[in-house]
Amino acid sequence: MSTLTLWADDVTAAADWYADLLGAAPYFTRPGPGGGLQYAKFRTGDLDAEVAIAHRSFDPAAAAGPGGAIVHWHVDDFDGTLARLLAAGATEYQPVTPHGPVVTAAVTDPFGNVIGIMHNPHYLEVLDRTDAAPAAAG
């Protein structure tokens, strides 16, 4: 994943919510008419993946409710992350679902975006192998 774009009618409120959730302020913002934000971008994870929040007026497929593709963020503490999302005002979209050793769930944030979370032991094994691999000769 490079950039996941989420939509909000109030980008300032959404940026504040995600800053609290991610533990970091957006590294890039663009003001809109009236002084509020129309765009905010956060860096997340070890691979510099980005989460962008854009004003809903830019959404090419604005829908009446949550939907579309669900991107799952891998989390180390699945139960704690789900509890934190729900305590912050997200609502259940898909219940906790075990898939063998993998577990997933999805919530809707207060701005109508679907956020998937997952815990996958295989993902962690791949990261460990990648971290241990020697650097390629250049």
Short mmCIF file of N, CA, C and O in Angstrom, two decimals:
data_model
loop_
_atom_site.label_atom_id
_atom_site.label_comp_id
_atom_site.label_asym_id
_atom_site.label_seq_id
_atom_site.Cartn_x
_atom_site.Cartn_y
_atom_site.Cartn_z
N MET A 1 0.85 -1.16 0.00
CA MET A 1 0.00 0.00 0.00
C MET A 1 0.90 1.23 0.00
O MET A 1 1.87 1.29 0.73
N SER A 2 0.58 2.19 -0.81
CA SER A 2 1.30 3.45 -0.83
C SER A 2 0.50 4.50 -0.07
O SER A 2 0.94 4.99 0.97
N THR A 3 -0.67 4.87 -0.60
CA THR A 3 -1.52 5.85 0.06
C THR A 3 -2.95 5.36 0.07
O THR A 3 -3.49 4.99 -0.96
N LEU A 4 -3.54 5.35 1.24
CA LEU A 4 -4.95 5.05 1.40
C LEU A 4 -5.65 6.39 1.58
O LEU A 4 -5.33 7.13 2.51
N THR A 5 -6.58 6.72 0.69
CA THR A 5 -7.31 7.98 0.80
C THR A 5 -8.66 7.74 1.44
O THR A 5 -9.44 6.90 0.98
N LEU A 6 -8.91 8.48 2.51
CA LEU A 6 -10.20 8.45 3.20
C LEU A 6 -10.89 9.79 2.96
O LEU A 6 -10.24 10.77 2.60
N TRP A 7 -12.19 9.83 3.16
CA TRP A 7 -12.99 11.02 2.85
C TRP A 7 -13.68 11.52 4.11
O TRP A 7 -14.07 10.73 4.96
N ALA A 8 -13.87 12.83 4.19
CA ALA A 8 -14.59 13.42 5.33
C ALA A 8 -15.18 14.75 4.91
O ALA A 8 -14.60 15.48 4.11
N ASP A 9 -16.35 15.05 5.44
CA ASP A 9 -16.94 16.37 5.24
C ASP A 9 -16.18 17.43 6.04
O ASP A 9 -16.06 18.56 5.63
N ASP A 10 -15.66 17.03 7.21
CA ASP A 10 -14.90 17.92 8.07
C ASP A 10 -13.49 17.34 8.20
O ASP A 10 -13.22 16.53 9.10
N VAL A 11 -12.59 17.75 7.31
CA VAL A 11 -11.23 17.19 7.29
C VAL A 11 -10.48 17.55 8.56
O VAL A 11 -9.70 16.74 9.08
N THR A 12 -10.71 18.73 9.11
CA THR A 12 -10.03 19.12 10.34
C THR A 12 -10.39 18.16 11.48
O THR A 12 -9.51 17.67 12.19
N ALA A 13 -11.67 17.86 11.64
CA ALA A 13 -12.09 16.93 12.69
C ALA A 13 -11.54 15.53 12.43
O ALA A 13 -11.09 14.85 13.35
N ALA A 14 -11.56 15.10 11.17
CA ALA A 14 -11.04 13.78 10.83
C ALA A 14 -9.53 13.72 11.08
O ALA A 14 -9.02 12.73 11.61
N ALA A 15 -8.80 14.77 10.72
CA ALA A 15 -7.36 14.80 10.94
C ALA A 15 -7.05 14.74 12.44
O ALA A 15 -6.12 14.04 12.86
N ASP A 16 -7.83 15.43 13.25
CA ASP A 16 -7.64 15.38 14.70
C ASP A 16 -7.90 13.97 15.22
O ASP A 16 -7.15 13.45 16.06
N TRP A 17 -8.95 13.32 14.74
CA TRP A 17 -9.31 11.97 15.17
C TRP A 17 -8.20 10.99 14.81
O TRP A 17 -7.77 10.18 15.63
N TYR A 18 -7.71 11.06 13.57
CA TYR A 18 -6.65 10.16 13.13
C TYR A 18 -5.32 10.48 13.79
O TYR A 18 -4.53 9.57 14.07
N ALA A 19 -5.04 11.73 14.08
CA ALA A 19 -3.81 12.09 14.80
C ALA A 19 -3.81 11.43 16.18
O ALA A 19 -2.80 10.88 16.62
N ASP A 20 -4.97 11.45 16.85
CA ASP A 20 -5.08 10.81 18.15
C ASP A 20 -4.94 9.30 18.00
O ASP A 20 -4.24 8.65 18.78
N LEU A 21 -5.59 8.72 17.01
CA LEU A 21 -5.53 7.27 16.79
C LEU A 21 -4.12 6.82 16.45
O LEU A 21 -3.63 5.82 16.98
N LEU A 22 -3.43 7.54 15.57
CA LEU A 22 -2.11 7.14 15.09
C LEU A 22 -0.97 7.63 15.98
O LEU A 22 0.17 7.20 15.82
N GLY A 23 -1.28 8.56 16.87
CA GLY A 23 -0.24 9.07 17.75
C GLY A 23 0.73 10.03 17.08
O GLY A 23 1.85 10.20 17.54
N ALA A 24 0.32 10.63 15.97
CA ALA A 24 1.18 11.58 15.25
C ALA A 24 0.32 12.55 14.46
O ALA A 24 -0.75 12.19 13.96
N ALA A 25 0.80 13.76 14.35
CA ALA A 25 0.11 14.78 13.55
C ALA A 25 0.34 14.52 12.07
O ALA A 25 1.32 13.85 11.69
N PRO A 26 -0.53 15.02 11.21
CA PRO A 26 -0.27 14.89 9.78
C PRO A 26 1.03 15.60 9.41
O PRO A 26 1.36 16.64 9.98
N TYR A 27 1.78 15.02 8.47
CA TYR A 27 3.03 15.65 8.06
C TYR A 27 2.80 16.65 6.93
O TYR A 27 3.68 17.46 6.63
N PHE A 28 1.62 16.60 6.32
CA PHE A 28 1.31 17.53 5.25
C PHE A 28 -0.17 17.87 5.33
O PHE A 28 -1.00 16.99 5.52
N THR A 29 -0.49 19.15 5.21
CA THR A 29 -1.89 19.58 5.17
C THR A 29 -2.05 20.65 4.10
O THR A 29 -1.09 21.33 3.74
N ARG A 30 -3.27 20.77 3.60
CA ARG A 30 -3.60 21.82 2.65
C ARG A 30 -4.89 22.47 3.11
O ARG A 30 -5.91 21.80 3.26
N PRO A 31 -4.84 23.79 3.34
CA PRO A 31 -6.07 24.48 3.77
C PRO A 31 -7.07 24.60 2.63
O PRO A 31 -6.70 24.60 1.47
N GLY A 32 -8.31 24.70 3.01
CA GLY A 32 -9.38 24.90 2.04
C GLY A 32 -10.02 26.26 2.25
O GLY A 32 -9.58 27.04 3.09
N PRO A 33 -11.08 26.51 1.52
CA PRO A 33 -11.80 27.78 1.70
C PRO A 33 -12.29 27.90 3.15
O PRO A 33 -12.71 26.93 3.75
N GLY A 34 -12.21 29.07 3.69
CA GLY A 34 -12.70 29.31 5.05
C GLY A 34 -11.72 28.92 6.14
O GLY A 34 -12.05 28.97 7.31
N GLY A 35 -10.52 28.49 5.77
CA GLY A 35 -9.50 28.19 6.77
C GLY A 35 -9.43 26.77 7.25
O GLY A 35 -8.45 26.38 7.87
N GLY A 36 -10.48 25.96 7.05
CA GLY A 36 -10.42 24.56 7.45
C GLY A 36 -9.54 23.77 6.50
O GLY A 36 -9.14 24.26 5.44
N LEU A 37 -9.22 22.56 6.87
CA LEU A 37 -8.41 21.71 6.00
C LEU A 37 -9.25 21.11 4.88
O LEU A 37 -10.42 20.78 5.08
N GLN A 38 -8.65 20.93 3.72
CA GLN A 38 -9.29 20.16 2.67
C GLN A 38 -8.50 18.88 2.40
O GLN A 38 -8.95 18.01 1.67
N TYR A 39 -7.28 18.77 3.00
CA TYR A 39 -6.44 17.60 2.78
C TYR A 39 -5.44 17.49 3.93
O TYR A 39 -4.87 18.49 4.36
N ALA A 40 -5.22 16.27 4.42
CA ALA A 40 -4.21 15.99 5.44
C ALA A 40 -3.61 14.63 5.15
O ALA A 40 -4.32 13.72 4.73
N LYS A 41 -2.30 14.50 5.36
CA LYS A 41 -1.63 13.24 5.06
C LYS A 41 -0.75 12.82 6.23
O LYS A 41 -0.03 13.63 6.80
N PHE A 42 -0.84 11.52 6.58
CA PHE A 42 -0.08 10.92 7.67
C PHE A 42 0.82 9.82 7.11
O PHE A 42 0.44 9.13 6.17
N ARG A 43 1.98 9.63 7.71
CA ARG A 43 2.83 8.46 7.42
C ARG A 43 2.56 7.45 8.52
O ARG A 43 2.47 7.79 9.69
N THR A 44 2.46 6.18 8.12
CA THR A 44 2.18 5.13 9.09
C THR A 44 3.09 3.94 8.82
O THR A 44 3.51 3.71 7.70
N GLY A 45 3.36 3.17 9.84
CA GLY A 45 4.07 1.91 9.68
C GLY A 45 5.53 2.06 9.32
O GLY A 45 6.07 3.15 9.18
N ASP A 46 6.17 0.92 9.15
CA ASP A 46 7.59 0.86 8.85
C ASP A 46 7.90 1.12 7.38
O ASP A 46 9.04 1.39 7.04
N LEU A 47 6.92 1.01 6.52
CA LEU A 47 7.17 1.12 5.08
C LEU A 47 6.76 2.46 4.52
O LEU A 47 6.62 2.62 3.32
N ASP A 48 6.57 3.45 5.37
CA ASP A 48 6.15 4.78 4.95
C ASP A 48 4.86 4.76 4.14
O ASP A 48 4.69 5.54 3.21
N ALA A 49 3.96 3.86 4.48
CA ALA A 49 2.64 3.90 3.88
C ALA A 49 1.96 5.17 4.37
O ALA A 49 2.26 5.68 5.45
N GLU A 50 1.07 5.70 3.58
CA GLU A 50 0.42 6.95 3.92
C GLU A 50 -1.09 6.81 3.99
O GLU A 50 -1.68 6.06 3.22
N VAL A 51 -1.67 7.54 4.92
CA VAL A 51 -3.12 7.68 5.02
C VAL A 51 -3.41 9.15 4.74
O VAL A 51 -2.89 10.03 5.43
N ALA A 52 -4.22 9.39 3.72
CA ALA A 52 -4.61 10.76 3.37
C ALA A 52 -6.09 10.93 3.65
O ALA A 52 -6.88 10.02 3.45
N ILE A 53 -6.45 12.11 4.11
CA ILE A 53 -7.85 12.44 4.32
C ILE A 53 -8.14 13.63 3.42
O ILE A 53 -7.51 14.67 3.53
N ALA A 54 -9.10 13.45 2.52
CA ALA A 54 -9.47 14.51 1.59
C ALA A 54 -10.93 14.88 1.80
O ALA A 54 -11.74 14.06 2.27
N HIS A 55 -11.27 16.10 1.46
CA HIS A 55 -12.65 16.54 1.57
C HIS A 55 -13.54 15.68 0.68
O HIS A 55 -13.18 15.34 -0.45
N ARG A 56 -14.70 15.30 1.21
CA ARG A 56 -15.60 14.39 0.50
C ARG A 56 -16.00 14.92 -0.89
O ARG A 56 -16.32 14.15 -1.77
N SER A 57 -15.94 16.21 -1.11
CA SER A 57 -16.30 16.75 -2.43
C SER A 57 -15.37 16.25 -3.53
O SER A 57 -15.72 16.29 -4.70
N PHE A 58 -14.19 15.73 -3.16
CA PHE A 58 -13.25 15.19 -4.14
C PHE A 58 -13.47 13.70 -4.41
O PHE A 58 -12.84 13.13 -5.30
N ASP A 59 -14.34 13.07 -3.63
CA ASP A 59 -14.60 11.63 -3.76
C ASP A 59 -15.34 11.37 -5.07
O ASP A 59 -16.48 11.81 -5.23
N PRO A 60 -14.72 10.62 -6.00
CA PRO A 60 -15.39 10.38 -7.27
C PRO A 60 -16.58 9.44 -7.17
O PRO A 60 -17.39 9.38 -8.09
N ALA A 61 -16.68 8.72 -6.08
CA ALA A 61 -17.77 7.74 -5.95
C ALA A 61 -18.47 7.89 -4.61
O ALA A 61 -18.68 6.91 -3.92
N ALA A 62 -18.81 9.12 -4.25
CA ALA A 62 -19.46 9.35 -2.96
C ALA A 62 -20.72 8.50 -2.86
O ALA A 62 -21.55 8.49 -3.76
N ALA A 63 -20.82 7.77 -1.78
CA ALA A 63 -21.95 6.86 -1.58
C ALA A 63 -22.77 7.32 -0.38
O ALA A 63 -22.33 8.14 0.42
N ALA A 64 -23.95 6.76 -0.25
CA ALA A 64 -24.83 7.13 0.85
C ALA A 64 -24.36 6.54 2.18
O ALA A 64 -24.75 7.02 3.23
N GLY A 65 -23.50 5.53 2.15
CA GLY A 65 -23.05 4.90 3.38
C GLY A 65 -21.68 4.28 3.19
O GLY A 65 -21.09 4.38 2.12
N PRO A 66 -21.14 3.66 4.23
CA PRO A 66 -19.82 3.05 4.11
C PRO A 66 -19.83 1.89 3.13
O PRO A 66 -20.85 1.25 2.93
N GLY A 67 -18.70 1.65 2.52
CA GLY A 67 -18.60 0.54 1.60
C GLY A 67 -17.32 0.62 0.81
O GLY A 67 -16.43 1.41 1.10
N GLY A 68 -17.21 -0.19 -0.23
CA GLY A 68 -16.01 -0.22 -1.06
C GLY A 68 -15.01 -1.22 -0.54
O GLY A 68 -15.31 -2.07 0.30
N ALA A 69 -13.79 -1.13 -1.06
CA ALA A 69 -12.73 -2.04 -0.64
C ALA A 69 -12.37 -1.78 0.82
O ALA A 69 -12.41 -0.64 1.28
N ILE A 70 -12.01 -2.83 1.52
CA ILE A 70 -11.57 -2.69 2.90
C ILE A 70 -10.08 -2.98 2.94
O ILE A 70 -9.64 -4.06 2.56
N VAL A 71 -9.31 -2.01 3.36
CA VAL A 71 -7.88 -2.20 3.57
C VAL A 71 -7.69 -2.55 5.03
O VAL A 71 -8.15 -1.82 5.92
N HIS A 72 -7.04 -3.69 5.27
CA HIS A 72 -6.80 -4.11 6.64
C HIS A 72 -5.41 -3.68 7.08
O HIS A 72 -4.43 -3.94 6.38
N TRP A 73 -5.34 -3.01 8.21
CA TRP A 73 -4.06 -2.63 8.81
C TRP A 73 -3.66 -3.74 9.77
O TRP A 73 -4.46 -4.16 10.61
N HIS A 74 -2.43 -4.22 9.65
CA HIS A 74 -1.95 -5.22 10.58
C HIS A 74 -1.66 -4.55 11.92
O HIS A 74 -1.03 -3.49 11.95
N VAL A 75 -2.13 -5.14 13.00
CA VAL A 75 -1.90 -4.61 14.34
C VAL A 75 -1.35 -5.72 15.22
O VAL A 75 -1.71 -6.89 15.06
N ASP A 76 -0.46 -5.37 16.12
CA ASP A 76 0.11 -6.35 17.04
C ASP A 76 -0.89 -6.72 18.13
O ASP A 76 -0.99 -7.87 18.52
N ASP A 77 -1.63 -5.73 18.63
CA ASP A 77 -2.60 -5.93 19.71
C ASP A 77 -4.00 -5.79 19.12
O ASP A 77 -4.60 -4.71 19.17
N PHE A 78 -4.52 -6.87 18.58
CA PHE A 78 -5.80 -6.85 17.89
C PHE A 78 -6.93 -6.41 18.82
O PHE A 78 -7.66 -5.46 18.51
N ASP A 79 -7.08 -7.08 19.96
CA ASP A 79 -8.18 -6.76 20.87
C ASP A 79 -8.08 -5.33 21.40
O ASP A 79 -9.07 -4.61 21.47
N GLY A 80 -6.86 -4.92 21.75
CA GLY A 80 -6.67 -3.57 22.26
C GLY A 80 -6.95 -2.50 21.21
O GLY A 80 -7.55 -1.47 21.50
N THR A 81 -6.54 -2.77 19.97
CA THR A 81 -6.78 -1.80 18.89
C THR A 81 -8.27 -1.70 18.59
O THR A 81 -8.80 -0.59 18.43
N LEU A 82 -8.96 -2.83 18.54
CA LEU A 82 -10.40 -2.80 18.30
C LEU A 82 -11.11 -2.04 19.41
O LEU A 82 -11.97 -1.19 19.14
N ALA A 83 -10.74 -2.31 20.65
CA ALA A 83 -11.36 -1.61 21.78
C ALA A 83 -11.10 -0.11 21.69
O ALA A 83 -12.00 0.70 21.94
N ARG A 84 -9.89 0.26 21.31
CA ARG A 84 -9.56 1.69 21.20
C ARG A 84 -10.36 2.37 20.10
O ARG A 84 -10.84 3.49 20.25
N LEU A 85 -10.50 1.70 18.95
CA LEU A 85 -11.30 2.26 17.85
C LEU A 85 -12.75 2.47 18.29
O LEU A 85 -13.33 3.53 18.03
N LEU A 86 -13.33 1.48 18.94
CA LEU A 86 -14.72 1.59 19.37
C LEU A 86 -14.88 2.67 20.44
O LEU A 86 -15.84 3.43 20.41
N ALA A 87 -13.92 2.76 21.35
CA ALA A 87 -13.98 3.79 22.40
C ALA A 87 -13.84 5.19 21.80
O ALA A 87 -14.36 6.16 22.36
N ALA A 88 -13.16 5.30 20.65
CA ALA A 88 -12.95 6.60 20.01
C ALA A 88 -14.13 7.00 19.12
O ALA A 88 -14.09 8.05 18.48
N GLY A 89 -15.17 6.17 19.05
CA GLY A 89 -16.36 6.54 18.30
C GLY A 89 -16.58 5.77 17.01
O GLY A 89 -17.56 6.03 16.30
N ALA A 90 -15.69 4.83 16.68
CA ALA A 90 -15.94 3.98 15.51
C ALA A 90 -17.06 3.00 15.87
O ALA A 90 -17.32 2.72 17.04
N THR A 91 -17.72 2.47 14.84
CA THR A 91 -18.78 1.48 15.06
C THR A 91 -18.47 0.22 14.27
O THR A 91 -17.80 0.26 13.23
N GLU A 92 -18.96 -0.90 14.77
CA GLU A 92 -18.69 -2.18 14.11
C GLU A 92 -19.27 -2.19 12.70
O GLU A 92 -20.42 -1.81 12.48
N TYR A 93 -18.47 -2.63 11.75
CA TYR A 93 -18.91 -2.82 10.37
C TYR A 93 -18.91 -4.31 10.03
O TYR A 93 -19.87 -4.81 9.49
N GLN A 94 -17.82 -4.99 10.37
CA GLN A 94 -17.76 -6.45 10.26
C GLN A 94 -17.26 -6.97 11.60
O GLN A 94 -16.28 -6.45 12.14
N PRO A 95 -17.90 -8.00 12.14
CA PRO A 95 -17.50 -8.49 13.46
C PRO A 95 -16.13 -9.18 13.41
O PRO A 95 -15.62 -9.49 12.34
N VAL A 96 -15.58 -9.43 14.57
CA VAL A 96 -14.34 -10.19 14.68
C VAL A 96 -14.56 -11.54 14.01
O VAL A 96 -15.53 -12.24 14.32
N THR A 97 -13.67 -11.87 13.07
CA THR A 97 -13.81 -13.10 12.30
C THR A 97 -12.49 -13.84 12.25
O THR A 97 -11.52 -13.33 11.66
N PRO A 98 -12.41 -15.02 12.86
CA PRO A 98 -11.18 -15.80 12.76
C PRO A 98 -11.10 -16.49 11.39
O PRO A 98 -12.11 -16.96 10.86
N HIS A 99 -9.89 -16.53 10.84
CA HIS A 99 -9.60 -17.23 9.58
C HIS A 99 -8.39 -18.11 9.86
O HIS A 99 -7.27 -17.77 9.48
N GLY A 100 -8.58 -19.21 10.58
CA GLY A 100 -7.43 -19.99 11.03
C GLY A 100 -6.65 -19.15 12.02
O GLY A 100 -7.22 -18.59 12.95
N PRO A 101 -5.33 -18.99 11.81
CA PRO A 101 -4.53 -18.19 12.74
C PRO A 101 -4.71 -16.67 12.56
O PRO A 101 -4.25 -15.89 13.37
N VAL A 102 -5.37 -16.26 11.51
CA VAL A 102 -5.57 -14.85 11.20
C VAL A 102 -6.94 -14.42 11.75
O VAL A 102 -7.90 -15.18 11.70
N VAL A 103 -7.00 -13.20 12.28
CA VAL A 103 -8.28 -12.67 12.75
C VAL A 103 -8.45 -11.28 12.14
O VAL A 103 -7.49 -10.52 12.03
N THR A 104 -9.69 -10.98 11.70
CA THR A 104 -9.98 -9.68 11.10
C THR A 104 -11.25 -9.10 11.72
O THR A 104 -12.07 -9.81 12.31
N ALA A 105 -11.41 -7.81 11.54
CA ALA A 105 -12.63 -7.08 11.89
C ALA A 105 -12.58 -5.78 11.12
O ALA A 105 -11.52 -5.38 10.62
N ALA A 106 -13.71 -5.12 11.01
CA ALA A 106 -13.74 -3.80 10.36
C ALA A 106 -14.71 -2.91 11.13
O ALA A 106 -15.72 -3.37 11.66
N VAL A 107 -14.37 -1.63 11.17
CA VAL A 107 -15.20 -0.63 11.81
C VAL A 107 -15.44 0.51 10.82
O VAL A 107 -14.73 0.63 9.82
N THR A 108 -16.42 1.32 11.13
CA THR A 108 -16.66 2.55 10.38
C THR A 108 -16.23 3.70 11.27
O THR A 108 -16.68 3.79 12.42
N ASP A 109 -15.34 4.55 10.76
CA ASP A 109 -14.90 5.69 11.57
C ASP A 109 -16.03 6.71 11.65
O ASP A 109 -17.04 6.58 10.95
N PRO A 110 -15.91 7.73 12.47
CA PRO A 110 -16.99 8.71 12.61
C PRO A 110 -17.27 9.52 11.34
O PRO A 110 -18.22 10.28 11.29
N PHE A 111 -16.45 9.32 10.29
CA PHE A 111 -16.58 10.10 9.06
C PHE A 111 -17.09 9.25 7.90
O PHE A 111 -17.12 9.69 6.76
N GLY A 112 -17.47 7.98 8.19
CA GLY A 112 -18.07 7.11 7.18
C GLY A 112 -17.09 6.25 6.40
O GLY A 112 -17.48 5.63 5.41
N ASN A 113 -15.82 6.16 6.83
CA ASN A 113 -14.83 5.32 6.16
C ASN A 113 -14.73 3.98 6.87
O ASN A 113 -14.81 3.91 8.09
N VAL A 114 -14.52 2.91 6.12
CA VAL A 114 -14.35 1.59 6.68
C VAL A 114 -12.87 1.34 6.92
O VAL A 114 -12.04 1.54 6.02
N ILE A 115 -12.54 0.92 8.14
CA ILE A 115 -11.17 0.59 8.52
C ILE A 115 -11.14 -0.88 8.91
O ILE A 115 -11.86 -1.29 9.81
N GLY A 116 -10.33 -1.65 8.22
CA GLY A 116 -10.15 -3.05 8.59
C GLY A 116 -8.90 -3.19 9.44
O GLY A 116 -7.91 -2.50 9.22
N ILE A 117 -8.95 -4.09 10.41
CA ILE A 117 -7.75 -4.44 11.17
C ILE A 117 -7.59 -5.95 11.13
O ILE A 117 -8.57 -6.69 10.96
N MET A 118 -6.36 -6.39 11.26
CA MET A 118 -6.10 -7.82 11.25
C MET A 118 -4.87 -8.13 12.08
O MET A 118 -4.01 -7.25 12.28
N HIS A 119 -4.79 -9.35 12.54
CA HIS A 119 -3.56 -9.87 13.14
C HIS A 119 -3.25 -11.15 12.40
O HIS A 119 -4.09 -12.05 12.32
N ASN A 120 -2.05 -11.21 11.82
CA ASN A 120 -1.65 -12.33 10.98
C ASN A 120 -0.24 -12.75 11.36
O ASN A 120 0.72 -12.05 11.03
N PRO A 121 -0.08 -13.88 12.06
CA PRO A 121 1.26 -14.32 12.45
C PRO A 121 2.20 -14.50 11.25
O PRO A 121 3.39 -14.24 11.35
N HIS A 122 1.68 -14.92 10.10
CA HIS A 122 2.52 -15.09 8.91
C HIS A 122 3.11 -13.76 8.46
O HIS A 122 4.27 -13.68 8.05
N TYR A 123 2.33 -12.68 8.52
CA TYR A 123 2.82 -11.35 8.16
C TYR A 123 4.03 -10.99 9.01
O TYR A 123 5.03 -10.46 8.52
N LEU A 124 3.96 -11.30 10.30
CA LEU A 124 5.08 -11.01 11.20
C LEU A 124 6.31 -11.84 10.85
O LEU A 124 7.44 -11.35 10.90
N GLU A 125 6.10 -13.11 10.46
CA GLU A 125 7.22 -13.96 10.05
C GLU A 125 7.90 -13.39 8.81
O GLU A 125 9.12 -13.37 8.72
N VAL A 126 7.12 -12.92 7.85
CA VAL A 126 7.68 -12.33 6.63
C VAL A 126 8.48 -11.09 6.97
O VAL A 126 9.58 -10.88 6.46
N LEU A 127 7.95 -10.23 7.85
CA LEU A 127 8.69 -9.04 8.27
C LEU A 127 10.00 -9.40 8.94
O LEU A 127 11.04 -8.78 8.68
N ASP A 128 9.98 -10.44 9.80
CA ASP A 128 11.21 -10.86 10.47
C ASP A 128 12.24 -11.34 9.46
O ASP A 128 13.42 -11.02 9.57
N ARG A 129 11.82 -12.10 8.44
CA ARG A 129 12.75 -12.58 7.40
C ARG A 129 13.30 -11.41 6.59
O ARG A 129 14.47 -11.38 6.25
N THR A 130 12.43 -10.44 6.27
CA THR A 130 12.86 -9.28 5.50
C THR A 130 13.86 -8.44 6.28
O THR A 130 14.87 -8.00 5.75
N ASP A 131 13.61 -8.26 7.58
CA ASP A 131 14.52 -7.49 8.42
C ASP A 131 15.88 -8.17 8.55
O ASP A 131 16.90 -7.50 8.68
N ALA A 132 15.89 -9.52 8.51
CA ALA A 132 17.13 -10.26 8.71
C ALA A 132 17.91 -10.45 7.40
O ALA A 132 19.05 -10.86 7.43
N ALA A 133 17.28 -10.18 6.25
CA ALA A 133 17.94 -10.40 4.95
C ALA A 133 19.09 -9.40 4.79
O ALA A 133 18.96 -8.23 5.12
N PRO A 134 20.23 -9.89 4.24
CA PRO A 134 21.35 -8.95 4.00
C PRO A 134 21.00 -7.96 2.89
O PRO A 134 20.22 -8.26 1.99
N ALA A 135 21.56 -6.78 2.98
CA ALA A 135 21.34 -5.75 1.96
C ALA A 135 21.95 -6.20 0.65
O ALA A 135 23.02 -6.83 0.62
N ALA A 136 21.29 -5.88 -0.46
CA ALA A 136 21.79 -6.24 -1.80
C ALA A 136 23.02 -5.41 -2.12
O ALA A 136 23.10 -4.24 -1.78
N ALA A 137 23.98 -6.04 -2.77
CA ALA A 137 25.19 -5.31 -3.19
C ALA A 137 24.83 -4.35 -4.30
O ALA A 137 24.05 -4.67 -5.17
N GLY A 138 25.40 -3.17 -4.27
CA GLY A 138 25.01 -2.17 -5.24
C GLY A 138 26.13 -1.83 -6.09
O GLY A 138 26.33 -1.22 -6.98
#
